Amino acid sequence: MANAADTELDLALESAHLPALLAAMVHITGDASWVRPEWTPVYVPLSRGETGLSDAVQAEIRAKAKVVIQAYLSDGKIAAPAPDGVTLGRMMDFVGGMPVPEEYADFLTDELAISGKSTKDPQFDQPQLKDAARKLKVLVIGAGMSGLLAGIRLSQAGVPFEIVESNADVGGTWLVNTYPGCRVDNSNHMYSYSFEPNHGWPQHFSPQPELLKYFQGVAAKYDLKSHVRFETRVESLSWDEAKSVWRIELLGKDGSAETVEANAVVTAVGQLNKPRIPAIEGVGTFEGPAFHSAEWRHDVDLTGKRIAVIGTGASAYQFVPEIAPKAAHLTVFQRSPPWGLPVPHYHEDVPEGMKWLLDRVPYYDKWYRFWLFWTTTEGFLPMVKADPGWNGPTTAVGEANLGLREMAAAALAAQVEDRPDLLPNVVPTYPLGGKRAVLDNGVWLGALKRPNVDLVTQAISKITPKGVVTADGVEHEVDVLIYGTGFTASKFLSGLKVTGRGGRELHDVWAGDARAYLGMTTPGFPNFFMIYGPNTNIVVNGSIIFFSECSVRYIVGAVRLLAETGARAIEVKQGVHDAFNIRVDEANKGWAWGSANVTSWYKNEFGRVSQNWPFGLIDYWRATLAPNPDDFVLSKQPEPVA
Ligand code: NAP
């Protein structure tokens, strides 16, 4: 008769992602034949990872793995040496379900810390270096996901730092966005720091309070709060040529002002933190409560109210299904529909068995993350690549993109079979991948189909004290107006005055067209680094935490260069910066989001894609391994005062 532990293991194996489990078996047993050709998964695109393996094969795998796991649990030993490079390559191909190019082996081994260590761990090991690092000070602006990360790495490197945060707590976007239904749209097992896995995520895509709890937990674990000045804003900062330091003007919530100095400044303020209220005639005249999704008015009871929502982007997509059942009537004003990618388990709990496996079976978590990583990042990119010779419909950018479009459009159409009137308005005409796609488990169209919900596609002509007037002259009277209209994302570092060498202000230099080298550094602004800066965003491929981790590694590397060389200032060369940006602009044209048929917040007022990284993740990983001293001017002496 099965005992309790046996039953627990059987249940756990039921929820296993089998390719990841098989790769874990290779680690435990040292036997590479676990990843054998006849067990190779054939993933179904847009499925939740169905492997195509027959029930009999699945049962065989589970039974065999059970024996190994039981043995491992009884002695806790992995006798086998780590798989060699060739075996790791085979395992990657196997779990990825396709040949993963050889060049990815180092990158993925490192990203997943398969060997237990990573290039992202700061290596400040020699005493002299440690000593020099201790004499520097770095000021980080923002205590969200990126700022906390910078704090962790600087602290590991032994570099004194302070974080300035305008909010009363850490968490950034996960602290501020509290609208109903707010949740992560990347699988949590990938949307978490590579070095801080959380095997207890309650859902595959957990709600905002869980994300906040995670980041607060990390902040506590690394004792970061003691480094944070809360409820304090950085008003301006200026480079002091004589001393080679940044002078930073701080303003406390109570109005107290202070100036501090730091050798280097790191901005970690996010791209999506300044709400955008569109310049529609009459904005501000509405008599009832009107608010933006990122400034949700929890004091406004929506029950039984007539509500207008403007915008159908990622935020509205999450809160509309939540508020629709409460409203007396909900009018959703849509300018362009979002693309939904079918993800049926979007709101589902992570099965207990899955948590058990992540926690108890060594390497399972890493290979599960690898599978998520590969299939939703580099493995997905070919489907949104623009074919330069494409002469098919403008609703796609190439053959693969058209195929993806057809699959996603069919999934949308199937949901409105009973409401054919909705069909023309819910399938986008722009190519998939042009804007951020949302995850579709049916609740969005389910909400739009409700009898108390109207989807209005007429353009908005003005806002009045009573509601919203559309181009057809209809006034839609409502009690509450909610803006799901996004953020002023291309206005990088808005509200922050940054005066660099020669008294030049960063926004004057940018003139509305923000650029940086690798998203982080700009000529004329020594020792000034941005995380999630220009051209480091992603549209379809993966988690922004990946980018922040790479950026922070590079920034810590730049600080290391200062400590190692005794230089006072590190400044990217103009030519290096300009040549990089030419490459970026050219490459961005080669993707769906760069297509002339797409307008989005990824493009700035000049039509340039100022947000997105146009290469593979592996390219950012490689480019940010460490700063190349040849790309920079390292000055030892403070510049003479002019
Ligand atoms: P958004 O994607 O920029 O969406 C704004 C919406 O407002 C769009 O539908 C836009 O229409 C519409 N809009 C703007 N101005 C308008 C006007 N004058 N009249 C009518 N409609 C107007 O903003 P968001 O939904 O807040 O999302 C922003 C980004 O935040 C996302 O792309 C994502 O990166 C992130 N986000 C992530 C999550 C998550 O799951 N973790 C959740 C929310 C947001 P057009 O499309 O026609 O411009």
XYZ file of C-alpha atoms and ligand atoms in Angstrom:
690
model
C 0.000 0.000 0.000
C 1.309 3.471 -0.835
C 2.449 5.531 2.130
C 1.858 9.280 2.465
C 5.272 10.235 1.077
C 4.717 7.953 -1.885
C 1.374 9.524 -2.648
C 2.860 13.001 -2.307
C 5.564 12.116 -4.803
C 3.052 10.569 -7.221
C 0.974 13.722 -7.070
C 4.023 15.883 -7.563
C 5.072 13.884 -10.601
C 1.618 14.345 -12.085
C 2.251 18.083 -12.298
C 5.844 17.783 -13.509
C 7.064 19.490 -16.617
C 8.579 16.265 -17.906
C 11.419 17.615 -20.060
C 12.658 19.683 -17.076
C 12.292 16.634 -14.855
C 14.314 14.498 -17.257
C 17.100 17.078 -17.348
C 17.121 17.092 -13.540
C 17.493 13.292 -13.649
C 20.670 13.674 -15.714
C 22.157 15.829 -12.945
C 21.193 13.433 -10.185
C 22.218 10.203 -11.895
C 24.974 11.382 -14.219
C 23.267 9.379 -16.945
C 22.727 11.428 -20.105
C 20.374 8.826 -21.573
C 17.495 10.424 -19.661
C 17.328 12.934 -22.478
C 16.828 10.303 -25.167
C 15.468 10.979 -28.655
C 12.216 9.040 -28.153
C 11.336 11.234 -25.159
C 12.054 14.512 -26.957
C 9.121 16.876 -26.493
C 7.324 18.289 -29.478
C 5.765 21.404 -28.012
C 2.520 22.675 -29.417
C 2.899 26.431 -30.142
C 0.774 28.626 -27.864
C 0.017 25.645 -25.638
C 1.055 25.534 -22.003
C 3.945 23.288 -22.870
C 2.181 20.138 -24.010
C 4.980 17.748 -24.873
C 3.306 15.534 -27.421
C 4.403 12.470 -25.440
C 1.897 9.636 -25.228
C 0.267 8.785 -21.909
C 2.235 5.533 -21.801
C 5.555 7.311 -22.279
C 4.654 9.902 -19.661
C 3.785 7.153 -17.192
C 7.072 5.391 -17.937
C 9.057 8.601 -17.353
C 7.248 9.286 -14.082
C 7.800 5.741 -12.821
C 11.515 5.819 -13.630
C 12.009 9.305 -12.188
C 10.174 8.262 -9.036
C 12.786 5.633 -8.261
C 15.611 8.155 -8.661
C 13.876 10.822 -6.573
C 13.116 8.343 -3.791
C 16.752 7.310 -3.681
C 17.853 10.937 -3.690
C 15.433 11.828 -0.892
C 16.705 8.998 1.262
C 20.399 9.918 1.025
C 20.292 13.518 -0.274
C 23.300 12.814 -2.458
C 24.127 13.682 -6.035
C 27.029 11.389 -6.748
C 27.351 12.313 -10.378
C 29.738 15.017 -11.596
C 28.168 18.066 -13.288
C 27.258 17.340 -16.924
C 29.972 18.354 -19.399
C 29.421 21.014 -22.042
C 28.300 18.584 -24.729
C 25.752 16.977 -22.428
C 24.478 20.384 -21.307
C 24.013 21.290 -24.962
C 21.977 18.138 -25.511
C 19.899 18.887 -22.440
C 19.185 22.399 -23.691
C 18.079 21.128 -27.104
C 15.923 18.559 -25.384
C 14.186 20.865 -22.901
C 13.928 23.678 -25.461
C 12.282 21.293 -27.910
C 14.503 22.555 -30.730
C 18.202 22.840 -31.454
C 19.482 25.605 -29.189
C 22.502 27.177 -30.949
C 25.803 26.258 -29.339
C 26.615 29.912 -28.630
C 23.850 29.874 -26.008
C 25.479 27.268 -23.804
C 27.630 29.669 -21.752
C 24.898 32.251 -21.573
C 22.245 29.856 -20.350
C 24.543 28.024 -17.956
C 25.325 31.383 -16.425
C 21.827 32.841 -16.498
C 20.470 29.775 -14.781
C 23.472 29.506 -12.478
C 23.545 25.801 -13.349
C 27.028 25.541 -11.926
C 25.924 27.347 -8.757
C 27.718 30.590 -9.607
C 27.225 33.354 -12.082
C 29.109 36.203 -13.750
C 26.556 38.453 -12.093
C 28.070 37.841 -8.678
C 30.463 40.744 -8.070
C 34.070 39.577 -7.864
C 35.827 42.163 -5.711
C 38.239 39.701 -4.201
C 41.690 41.303 -3.887
C 42.299 43.321 -0.680
C 43.503 46.405 -2.606
C 40.401 46.422 -4.742
C 38.166 45.951 -1.742
C 39.900 48.836 -0.035
C 39.484 51.159 -2.976
C 35.835 50.106 -3.421
C 35.111 50.921 0.222
C 36.154 54.523 -0.390
C 33.586 55.082 -3.118
C 29.965 56.010 -2.676
C 27.140 55.244 -5.061
C 23.724 56.833 -4.945
C 20.873 54.797 -6.397
C 17.601 56.488 -7.307
C 14.608 54.191 -6.800
C 13.939 51.161 -4.606
C 11.939 49.086 -7.046
C 13.021 45.850 -8.665
C 16.127 47.415 -10.284
C 17.184 49.680 -7.418
C 17.007 46.837 -4.927
C 19.081 44.729 -7.265
C 21.710 47.475 -7.539
C 21.746 47.636 -3.737
C 22.271 43.891 -3.411
C 25.152 43.786 -5.862
C 26.859 46.916 -4.495
C 26.569 45.517 -1.032
C 28.087 42.201 -2.183
C 30.901 44.174 -3.791
C 31.500 46.119 -0.574
C 30.750 49.479 -2.200
C 28.966 51.941 0.129
C 25.655 53.009 -1.326
C 22.477 54.817 -0.518
C 19.091 54.429 -2.183
C 16.734 57.384 -2.446
C 13.075 56.510 -2.848
C 10.125 58.867 -3.182
C 7.635 56.299 -1.899
C 7.266 55.202 1.706
C 8.312 51.633 0.971
C 10.273 49.501 -1.481
C 8.670 47.744 -4.441
C 8.412 50.389 -7.177
C 5.831 49.449 -9.767
C 4.591 46.606 -7.544
C 4.005 49.050 -4.713
C 2.317 51.727 -6.777
C 0.095 49.737 -9.125
C -2.694 48.418 -6.948
C -5.525 48.412 -9.462
C -7.865 45.428 -9.280
C -6.504 42.437 -11.162
C -2.926 43.751 -11.300
C -0.575 40.824 -11.782
C 2.619 39.909 -13.543
C 2.380 38.901 -17.193
C 5.596 36.895 -17.281
C 5.681 33.552 -15.619
C 6.789 34.139 -12.035
C 9.286 31.323 -12.191
C 11.124 33.506 -14.655
C 10.019 36.908 -13.342
C 12.163 36.703 -10.226
C 15.842 37.359 -9.635
C 17.970 34.538 -11.048
C 19.681 34.205 -7.663
C 16.502 34.385 -5.574
C 14.093 31.761 -6.891
C 10.762 31.523 -5.150
C 9.432 27.990 -5.217
C 6.304 29.077 -3.422
C 4.756 31.406 -6.018
C 1.054 30.773 -5.475
C 0.176 31.307 -9.126
C 2.042 31.008 -12.389
C 1.386 34.739 -12.854
C 0.866 35.958 -9.319
C -1.155 38.990 -8.301
C 0.495 42.275 -7.301
C 0.467 41.687 -3.501
C 2.555 38.527 -4.021
C 5.068 40.389 -6.137
C 5.293 43.132 -3.555
C 5.783 40.516 -0.842
C 8.598 38.928 -2.842
C 10.487 42.204 -3.336
C 9.940 43.239 0.263
C 11.206 39.824 1.370
C 14.331 40.221 -0.735
C 14.869 43.732 0.654
C 14.646 42.309 4.188
C 16.933 39.368 3.439
C 19.669 41.659 2.108
C 19.033 44.314 4.766
C 18.427 46.957 2.124
C 15.920 49.137 3.924
C 18.583 50.491 6.226
C 20.209 51.954 3.097
C 17.061 53.648 1.817
C 15.970 57.248 2.380
C 12.224 56.944 1.969
C 9.790 59.691 1.002
C 12.629 61.651 -0.492
C 12.919 62.868 -4.051
C 16.023 63.550 -6.060
C 15.262 66.942 -7.530
C 18.422 67.479 -9.495
C 21.995 66.370 -9.727
C 25.029 68.037 -11.151
C 28.529 66.921 -11.935
C 31.094 68.777 -9.892
C 34.042 69.069 -12.263
C 36.473 70.178 -9.608
C 35.869 67.218 -7.336
C 34.679 64.634 -9.870
C 31.595 63.867 -7.839
C 27.878 64.192 -8.369
C 26.132 66.722 -6.147
C 22.604 65.571 -5.565
C 19.786 67.781 -4.318
C 17.297 65.877 -2.197
C 13.884 67.020 -1.099
C 12.128 65.301 1.793
C 8.378 64.926 2.061
C 8.445 67.470 4.886
C 10.089 70.018 2.595
C 13.568 69.577 4.020
C 16.327 69.968 1.449
C 19.754 68.424 1.550
C 22.689 68.109 -0.800
C 24.712 64.919 -0.827
C 27.695 63.820 -2.867
C 28.423 60.530 -4.556
C 31.101 59.241 -6.891
C 28.519 57.581 -9.070
C 24.770 57.739 -9.564
C 22.536 54.912 -10.743
C 18.983 55.683 -11.825
C 16.504 52.876 -11.293
C 13.275 54.760 -11.828
C 11.581 52.486 -14.348
C 10.163 53.425 -17.736
C 6.524 53.077 -16.749
C 6.087 55.243 -13.702
C 4.725 58.541 -14.971
C 1.019 58.204 -15.796
C 0.008 59.539 -19.171
C -3.282 61.388 -19.329
C -4.031 61.993 -23.007
C -4.401 65.538 -24.256
C -8.097 65.198 -25.055
C -10.173 68.383 -25.082
C -11.933 68.855 -21.753
C -9.626 66.620 -19.712
C -9.992 67.690 -16.108
C -13.556 68.976 -16.517
C -15.253 65.710 -15.580
C -17.316 66.266 -12.422
C -17.085 62.774 -10.938
C -14.034 60.846 -9.772
C -11.459 60.487 -12.555
C -8.198 58.651 -12.056
C -5.399 56.754 -13.781
C -4.889 53.014 -13.349
C -1.561 53.578 -11.582
C -3.216 55.959 -9.101
C -6.222 53.806 -8.345
C -8.808 55.437 -6.102
C -9.678 52.647 -3.691
C -11.923 55.105 -1.870
C -14.242 55.208 -4.884
C -16.804 52.431 -4.634
C -17.522 51.271 -8.163
C -20.513 49.154 -7.200
C -23.566 50.091 -9.220
C -21.781 52.936 -11.000
C -21.667 53.873 -14.664
C -17.991 53.673 -15.513
C -15.936 54.746 -18.519
C -12.529 53.199 -19.156
C -10.263 54.802 -21.730
C -7.624 52.486 -23.135
C -7.308 48.775 -23.744
C -3.618 48.150 -23.013
C -2.062 45.755 -20.521
C -3.446 47.576 -17.455
C -7.054 47.923 -18.641
C -6.881 44.338 -19.840
C -6.344 43.309 -16.243
C -8.739 45.606 -14.395
C -11.728 45.668 -16.785
C -12.697 42.015 -16.085
C -12.463 42.764 -12.345
C -14.653 45.851 -12.277
C -17.172 44.842 -14.951
C -19.295 42.651 -12.657
C -19.621 45.497 -10.122
C -20.590 48.213 -12.545
C -24.120 49.193 -13.389
C -22.701 49.877 -16.821
C -19.170 49.906 -18.188
C -18.127 51.612 -21.412
C -14.696 50.665 -22.698
C -13.216 53.170 -25.161
C -10.817 51.401 -27.449
C -8.486 52.986 -29.980
C -6.814 49.748 -30.998
C -7.427 46.269 -29.620
C -4.695 44.351 -27.824
C -3.294 41.108 -29.188
C -3.975 38.270 -26.794
C -1.802 35.168 -26.678
C -3.703 32.145 -25.388
C -2.477 31.299 -21.882
C -5.280 29.269 -20.277
C -3.466 28.970 -16.934
C -2.976 32.744 -16.605
C -5.019 32.896 -13.393
C -4.390 29.369 -12.165
C -2.689 28.298 -8.958
C 0.626 26.519 -9.163
C -0.223 22.937 -8.177
C 1.174 21.941 -4.798
C 3.013 19.099 -6.518
C 4.811 21.537 -8.771
C 5.937 23.577 -5.758
C 7.135 20.361 -4.154
C 9.226 19.433 -7.197
C 10.678 22.931 -7.503
C 11.681 22.802 -3.893
C 12.829 19.228 -3.475
C 14.219 17.933 -6.755
C 17.592 19.527 -7.438
C 17.925 21.313 -10.756
C 14.262 20.885 -11.631
C 13.664 24.591 -10.883
C 16.571 25.599 -13.076
C 15.431 23.571 -16.077
C 11.847 24.662 -15.646
C 13.105 28.255 -15.726
C 15.194 27.376 -18.754
C 12.148 26.063 -20.570
C 10.168 29.223 -19.775
C 13.141 31.343 -20.682
C 13.809 29.687 -23.990
C 10.267 29.339 -25.241
C 9.203 32.853 -24.310
C 12.373 34.719 -25.240
C 14.861 33.769 -27.916
C 12.743 30.868 -29.099
C 9.795 33.202 -29.670
C 11.659 35.967 -31.501
C 11.631 34.376 -34.988
C 7.841 34.760 -34.961
C 8.037 38.546 -34.739
C 11.006 39.036 -37.074
C 10.305 41.268 -40.045
C 11.132 39.766 -43.413
C 12.680 42.571 -45.509
C 11.283 41.005 -48.683
C 7.784 40.535 -47.254
C 5.063 41.458 -49.723
C 2.187 39.802 -47.888
C -0.511 41.661 -45.970
C 0.521 44.632 -43.813
C -1.140 42.923 -40.859
C 1.991 40.784 -40.551
C 5.726 41.295 -41.058
C 6.660 37.892 -42.440
C 5.525 34.334 -42.967
C 6.128 33.145 -39.396
C 4.476 36.271 -38.027
C 1.475 35.662 -40.272
C 1.221 32.095 -38.973
C 1.306 33.335 -35.386
C -1.278 35.966 -36.211
C -3.614 33.398 -37.707
C -3.373 31.187 -34.632
C -3.961 34.058 -32.208
C -6.754 35.553 -34.341
C -8.499 32.178 -34.485
C -8.323 31.945 -30.695
C -9.903 35.407 -30.389
C -12.562 34.635 -32.998
C -13.520 31.400 -31.225
C -14.330 33.408 -28.116
C -16.782 35.709 -29.854
C -18.614 33.149 -31.990
C -21.736 34.053 -30.035
C -21.099 37.779 -30.531
C -20.108 38.226 -34.185
C -20.657 41.986 -33.803
C -17.527 42.111 -31.634
C -15.259 40.211 -34.026
C -14.143 43.124 -36.269
C -13.211 45.130 -33.182
C -11.234 42.594 -31.204
C -8.763 41.281 -33.777
C -5.965 43.826 -34.235
C -4.988 44.977 -37.697
C -1.377 45.671 -36.685
C 1.176 42.845 -36.694
C 1.446 40.649 -33.609
C 4.523 41.728 -31.704
C 4.030 45.365 -32.750
C 2.908 46.198 -29.224
C 3.046 44.213 -26.060
C 0.694 41.267 -26.358
C -1.390 40.336 -23.337
C -2.110 36.911 -21.932
C -5.503 35.596 -22.840
C -7.434 33.182 -20.675
C -10.816 34.381 -21.861
C -11.662 36.868 -19.133
C -11.094 39.962 -21.300
C -13.531 39.050 -24.047
C -15.745 37.475 -21.402
C -16.011 40.940 -19.828
C -16.622 42.691 -23.138
C -19.465 40.254 -23.869
C -21.277 41.062 -20.633
C -24.704 42.687 -21.084
C -23.627 45.647 -18.936
C -20.473 46.334 -20.998
C -20.136 48.265 -24.266
C -17.024 48.420 -26.388
C -16.873 51.794 -28.137
C -14.442 52.177 -30.999
C -15.416 55.659 -32.082
C -12.594 58.131 -31.428
C -12.988 60.289 -28.346
C -13.516 63.932 -29.244
C -13.809 65.424 -25.792
C -14.360 64.911 -22.097
C -17.236 66.832 -20.557
C -18.375 67.318 -16.958
C -20.827 64.450 -17.544
C -18.740 61.962 -19.479
C -17.101 61.233 -22.807
C -18.149 62.502 -26.227
C -17.181 60.433 -29.248
C -16.629 61.489 -32.855
C -20.184 60.460 -33.776
C -21.434 63.161 -31.389
C -22.738 60.756 -28.750
C -22.173 61.819 -25.147
C -21.597 58.762 -22.937
C -22.679 59.871 -19.482
C -20.864 58.158 -16.630
C -20.239 58.473 -12.887
C -16.554 57.472 -12.867
C -13.834 57.903 -15.470
C -10.759 55.645 -15.431
C -7.699 56.223 -17.590
C -5.918 53.058 -18.634
C -3.826 55.178 -20.953
C -0.334 54.116 -20.018
C 2.772 56.076 -19.203
C 5.033 58.723 -20.686
C 7.568 56.007 -21.300
C 9.756 57.701 -23.885
C 10.291 60.738 -21.661
C 13.181 59.061 -19.850
C 14.076 60.421 -16.413
C 11.378 63.082 -16.667
C 11.243 65.275 -13.601
C 14.927 64.750 -12.921
C 17.352 67.543 -13.814
C 20.759 66.059 -14.618
C 23.548 68.542 -15.315
C 26.691 66.948 -16.638
C 30.057 68.147 -17.935
C 30.147 71.740 -19.115
C 26.785 72.489 -17.495
C 24.827 70.588 -20.138
C 21.469 69.223 -19.034
C 20.686 65.674 -20.089
C 17.223 66.425 -21.467
C 18.636 69.281 -23.554
C 21.202 66.876 -24.945
C 18.535 64.319 -25.726
C 16.080 66.892 -27.086
C 13.224 64.419 -26.676
C 15.130 61.561 -28.284
C 16.763 59.696 -25.399
C 19.750 57.552 -26.295
C 22.443 55.818 -24.340
C 25.204 53.312 -24.813
C 23.792 49.895 -23.895
C 20.919 51.782 -22.282
C 23.173 52.890 -19.469
C 25.656 55.636 -20.211
C 25.730 58.880 -22.161
C 28.743 60.999 -23.199
C 29.153 64.099 -21.073
C 27.674 62.397 -18.007
C 30.525 60.577 -16.307
C 29.798 58.077 -13.548
C 26.097 58.286 -14.371
C 24.328 55.017 -15.151
C 20.757 54.143 -15.994
C 19.002 50.847 -15.414
C 16.061 50.221 -17.795
C 17.279 53.184 -19.810
C 16.805 53.839 -23.538
C 16.554 50.724 -25.739
C 16.527 48.155 -22.980
C 12.863 47.244 -23.060
C 11.405 44.119 -24.569
C 8.127 43.597 -26.372
C 7.625 39.880 -26.524
C 10.736 38.319 -25.197
C 10.891 37.677 -21.544
C 11.402 39.298 -18.218
C 12.773 42.777 -17.638
C 14.533 41.425 -14.557
C 16.967 39.759 -16.948
C 17.904 43.166 -18.373
C 18.256 44.743 -14.958
C 20.542 41.945 -13.808
C 22.769 42.397 -16.866
C 22.810 46.196 -16.494
C 23.681 46.008 -12.825
C 26.524 43.580 -13.532
C 27.931 46.095 -16.025
C 27.452 49.089 -13.738
C 29.142 47.296 -10.856
C 31.883 46.465 -13.373
C 32.269 50.174 -14.150
C 32.523 50.962 -10.441
C 35.121 48.234 -10.233
C 37.091 49.933 -13.025
C 37.097 53.140 -10.995
C 38.343 51.287 -7.935
C 40.904 49.245 -9.860
C 42.435 52.068 -11.880
C 42.104 54.871 -9.379
C 40.273 56.870 -12.059
C 37.850 59.466 -10.759
C 35.591 59.476 -13.790
C 34.452 57.011 -16.412
C 32.719 58.409 -19.464
C 31.619 56.647 -22.606
C 33.243 57.855 -25.817
C 30.952 59.758 -28.166
C 31.927 57.614 -31.152
C 31.178 54.379 -29.296
C 27.805 55.709 -28.188
C 26.865 56.977 -31.652
C 27.932 53.843 -33.514
C 25.942 51.717 -31.076
C 22.817 53.793 -31.591
C 23.103 53.548 -35.370
C 23.175 49.755 -35.007
C 20.196 49.826 -32.659
C 18.066 51.961 -34.974
C 18.855 49.818 -37.973
C 18.096 46.607 -36.100
C 14.823 47.858 -34.613
C 13.436 48.187 -38.135
C 13.759 44.433 -38.454
C 11.057 43.574 -35.930
C 7.289 43.793 -35.729
C 7.515 46.643 -33.188
C 9.649 48.668 -35.606
C 7.170 48.185 -38.455
C 5.858 51.331 -40.112
C 2.358 49.882 -39.597
C 2.613 50.146 -35.832
C 2.188 53.162 -33.574
C 2.989 52.535 -29.950
C 4.570 53.983 -26.853
C 7.749 52.168 -27.863
C 8.272 54.923 -30.430
C 9.036 58.465 -29.381
C 7.708 61.676 -30.902
C 10.185 61.318 -33.775
C 8.926 57.844 -34.605
C 12.171 56.312 -33.373
C 11.928 53.148 -31.289
C 13.605 54.565 -28.206
C 12.565 51.827 -25.819
C 13.375 48.471 -27.281
C 16.394 46.267 -27.437
C 16.512 44.997 -31.012
C 18.908 42.076 -30.597
C 18.768 38.782 -28.763
C 18.944 38.529 -25.006
C 22.234 36.729 -25.464
C 23.599 39.879 -27.104
C 22.745 42.041 -24.103
C 24.158 39.398 -21.814
C 27.430 39.363 -23.767
C 27.682 43.121 -24.180
C 27.243 43.636 -20.448
C 29.629 40.992 -19.132
C 32.012 43.801 -18.183
C 32.650 47.301 -19.497
C 35.377 47.399 -22.117
C 37.822 50.091 -20.934
C 38.441 51.001 -24.601
C 34.849 52.236 -24.837
C 35.449 54.819 -22.137
C 37.602 57.745 -21.184
C 38.896 57.082 -17.710
C 40.176 60.287 -16.121
C 42.379 60.136 -13.087
C 42.471 63.808 -12.199
C 39.407 65.882 -11.613
C 38.852 68.110 -14.636
C 40.189 71.618 -14.087
C 37.395 74.056 -13.419
C 36.817 76.085 -16.553
P -0.520 51.107 -22.682
O -0.125 49.759 -23.062
O 0.285 52.258 -23.178
O -2.026 51.255 -23.077
C -2.637 52.505 -23.148
C -3.987 52.345 -23.798
O -4.588 53.612 -23.838
C -3.885 51.842 -25.231
O -4.950 50.993 -25.488
C -3.982 53.130 -26.025
O -4.462 52.931 -27.330
C -4.998 53.873 -25.181
N -5.002 55.308 -25.396
C -3.981 56.167 -25.190
N -4.364 57.398 -25.510
C -5.652 57.329 -25.934
C -6.600 58.253 -26.422
N -6.294 59.543 -26.552
N -7.815 57.796 -26.771
C -8.103 56.496 -26.653
N -7.272 55.564 -26.211
C -6.047 55.993 -25.857
O -0.559 51.286 -21.088
P -0.736 50.183 -19.966
O -1.886 49.342 -20.275
O -0.710 50.870 -18.667
O 0.567 49.319 -20.133
C 1.839 49.917 -20.286
C 2.907 48.879 -20.132
O 3.028 48.593 -18.761
C 2.638 47.537 -20.778
O 2.938 47.469 -22.126
C 3.531 46.636 -19.949
O 4.854 46.731 -20.381
C 3.377 47.255 -18.589
N 2.322 46.572 -17.832
C 2.576 45.326 -17.410
C 1.623 44.659 -16.714
C 1.905 43.287 -16.250
O 1.216 42.420 -16.542
N 2.884 43.020 -15.484
C 0.404 45.212 -16.453
C 0.177 46.492 -16.882
C 1.145 47.175 -17.581
P -3.439 52.597 -28.537
O -3.015 51.191 -28.347
O -4.225 52.809 -29.756
O -2.294 53.570 -28.388
